Amino acid sequence: MNIKFVNLRRQYLSLKDEIDGALRRVIENSAFIGGEEVSRFEENFAAACGTRFCVGVGNGTDALFIALKAMGVGQGDEVATVANSYFATSEAIVMAGARPVFVDCDPVTFTMDVQKLAACLKERIEVKKKRVKAILPVHLYGRMAAMDPILDLARHYGLRVIEDCAQAHLAEYRGKKAGSLGDAGCFSFYPSKNLGAFGDAGAITTNDPVLAADMRMFANHGQASRYDHRMAGINSRLDGLQAAVLNVKLPFLLQWSKSRRTQAMLYHRLLGDIDGLLLPDIPSDGSHVMHLYVVRVQHREQVMARLAEEGIPTVVHYPTALPNLPAHADLGYTPDDFPVASLLAREVLSLPMYPELKELEIVAVCDALRFIYNEG
Ligand SMILES: Cc1ncc(COP(=O)(O)O)c(C=O)c1O
């Protein structure tokens, strides 16, 4: 059947004429950097997320880095973030010169455990007198972190909040969209994300006009206007070709999230009675945008290998909790410091999930899993 983990070609073919036409217009106008497509996307994406501003940048990692820098995070500062995410989350904190302080995740939602966050902030700020500047929650796999308690803690301690929305375009928390609750929301449009470009691309949303202007300036060589460089920034801009692709795709995003949720429900229905297979918790209110469908299995490597033999591709997001990666060895954490994230790192397995995935393909994935579990 040749099932792919993500099949980007299907989405391209479904919008081929529109995308080809949009790309051709950018090329014919030579609008490669900045231009009408970029400003139109920034305007439309801000509106979709329910924010006043959107700054297009080069990728999601830069989005995090730029937001941190524009908020003045640097050497000697700490940023509290979650132990279970893609490396870019903590990498951006290190790139800004600060120290990531990791918080374990919740075993049901897989997002930041807010009680552990409260304990962590109390210890770092009140006991150890550390300069914690910000909280960086991650809306992992398409589900938003528990933002109200996070925002309460941020207010209590006077901290900034940067949402990592790379996996959660248009996800919701109590009626509000990802990227509209914190001081800034950082998005990736990496091709396989829920809203994917044709290369690297990213954006930052915010309601704060000063922060928006600072982030835009930092991302464009620190220039306020041409050749008026106010600071050493970086070059990280959303380009015209990527913006053109994103403009074509954005109107379909809600519908694609809906398809993903329908597929998740089908997985649930077909896998619900397999003993030993733990299915993800998915709220029924449409707030989860199902970037990934992540089950938990014991003996994961064997299950993965058997699925591969049956022609079913799977991926592990992520095999090592962030604090336990070699890149963070200097921080001195052990796996025992993050029991939930360490357990998830051993057991999580992502099944194929993308809006164009067919019902028949989901049935084939589930049949293969059932067959493998029946084998024992
Ligand atoms: C949670 C998370 N944060 C940040 C990023 C970084 O985005 P990018 O690959 O566009 O730099 C990604 C995706 O790769 C991600 O999944």
XYZ file of N, CA and C and ligand atoms in Angstrom, residues 58-64 84-92 136-141 164-168 186-193 199-203 291-292 317-318, ligand 1:
148
model
N 12.759 33.416 9.594
C 13.331 32.362 8.761
C 12.922 30.945 9.125
N 12.643 30.684 10.392
C 12.260 29.332 10.845
C 11.797 29.413 12.296
N 11.331 28.294 12.822
C 10.779 28.288 14.174
C 11.826 28.439 15.261
N 13.020 27.935 15.008
C 14.095 28.067 16.001
C 14.476 29.542 16.141
N 14.633 30.219 15.007
C 14.928 31.656 15.044
C 13.794 32.411 15.727
N 12.553 31.996 15.491
C 11.412 32.684 16.113
C 11.591 32.706 17.636
N 11.951 31.546 18.200
C 12.167 31.465 19.650
C 13.343 32.346 20.077
N 10.034 17.642 27.765
C 9.698 16.829 26.591
C 9.334 17.743 25.421
N 10.273 17.937 24.506
C 10.017 18.755 23.320
C 11.080 18.432 22.287
N 10.982 19.107 21.128
C 12.069 19.029 20.157
C 13.220 19.908 20.659
N 14.444 19.547 20.293
C 15.635 20.218 20.820
C 15.642 21.731 20.588
N 15.000 22.190 19.501
C 15.033 23.628 19.177
C 14.553 24.481 20.344
N 13.631 23.949 21.155
C 13.076 24.719 22.281
C 14.183 25.144 23.247
N 14.958 24.169 23.706
C 16.009 24.506 24.672
C 17.247 25.060 23.973
N 17.440 24.652 22.718
C 18.571 25.184 21.945
C 18.474 26.715 21.843
N 17.262 27.218 21.588
C 17.076 28.671 21.433
C 17.434 29.401 22.726
N 8.791 29.197 29.024
C 8.638 28.830 27.611
C 7.881 27.499 27.517
N 6.545 27.539 27.591
C 5.770 26.295 27.461
C 5.708 25.859 25.994
N 5.556 24.565 25.786
C 5.464 24.017 24.418
C 4.089 23.382 24.236
N 3.405 23.751 23.164
C 2.103 23.145 22.859
C 2.380 21.884 22.034
N 2.704 20.821 22.739
C 3.280 19.638 22.094
C 2.245 18.768 21.383
N 2.638 18.252 20.242
C 1.836 17.315 19.431
C 0.507 17.920 18.959
N 5.809 28.159 22.597
C 6.346 27.426 21.449
C 5.152 26.765 20.745
N 4.753 27.375 19.625
C 3.551 26.939 18.897
C 3.905 26.147 17.645
N 5.148 25.659 17.557
C 5.611 25.025 16.317
C 4.736 23.847 15.898
N 4.080 23.200 16.888
C 3.270 22.020 16.569
C 1.784 22.289 16.792
N 1.395 23.552 16.886
C 0.023 23.813 17.363
C -0.667 24.970 16.651
N 5.629 31.520 19.037
C 6.643 31.230 18.015
C 6.227 30.030 17.177
N 6.163 30.234 15.879
C 5.660 29.209 14.956
C 6.749 28.748 14.001
N 6.671 27.473 13.640
C 7.507 26.914 12.579
C 6.587 26.545 11.415
N 7.050 26.810 10.203
C 6.330 26.336 9.016
C 7.189 25.329 8.259
N 7.996 24.584 8.991
C 8.755 23.456 8.436
C 7.756 22.616 7.608
N 8.190 22.082 6.449
C 7.213 21.499 5.513
C 6.204 20.515 6.102
N 6.591 19.730 7.108
C 5.648 18.732 7.619
C 4.789 19.239 8.785
N 4.936 20.521 9.140
C 4.092 21.053 10.208
C 2.642 21.182 9.713
N 10.069 24.850 2.468
C 11.440 25.016 2.951
C 11.320 25.494 4.381
N 12.370 26.118 4.903
C 12.291 26.649 6.266
C 11.529 27.972 6.277
N 10.701 28.149 7.282
C 9.973 29.411 7.458
C 9.403 29.427 8.875
N 9.144 30.629 9.385
C 8.592 30.740 10.736
C 7.931 32.080 10.942
N 7.324 32.267 12.112
C 6.681 33.553 12.423
C 6.536 33.696 13.934
N -1.183 17.474 15.584
C 0.026 17.476 14.741
C 0.583 16.060 14.650
N 0.573 15.386 15.803
C 1.050 13.997 15.828
C 0.066 13.129 16.597
N 8.914 10.716 18.700
C 9.029 12.140 19.059
C 8.933 12.273 20.578
N 9.996 12.138 21.327
C 11.401 12.160 20.968
C 12.112 11.093 21.783
C 8.349 22.125 19.373
C 9.233 22.718 18.313
N 9.872 23.868 18.555
C 10.652 24.445 17.622
C 10.837 23.883 16.387
C 11.785 24.522 15.436
O 11.243 24.885 14.223
P 12.148 24.951 12.900
O 12.445 23.560 12.484
O 11.286 25.686 11.928
O 13.381 25.721 13.250
C 10.170 22.688 16.078
C 10.238 22.035 14.756
O 11.117 21.644 14.171
C 9.359 22.075 17.066
O 8.722 20.928 16.832
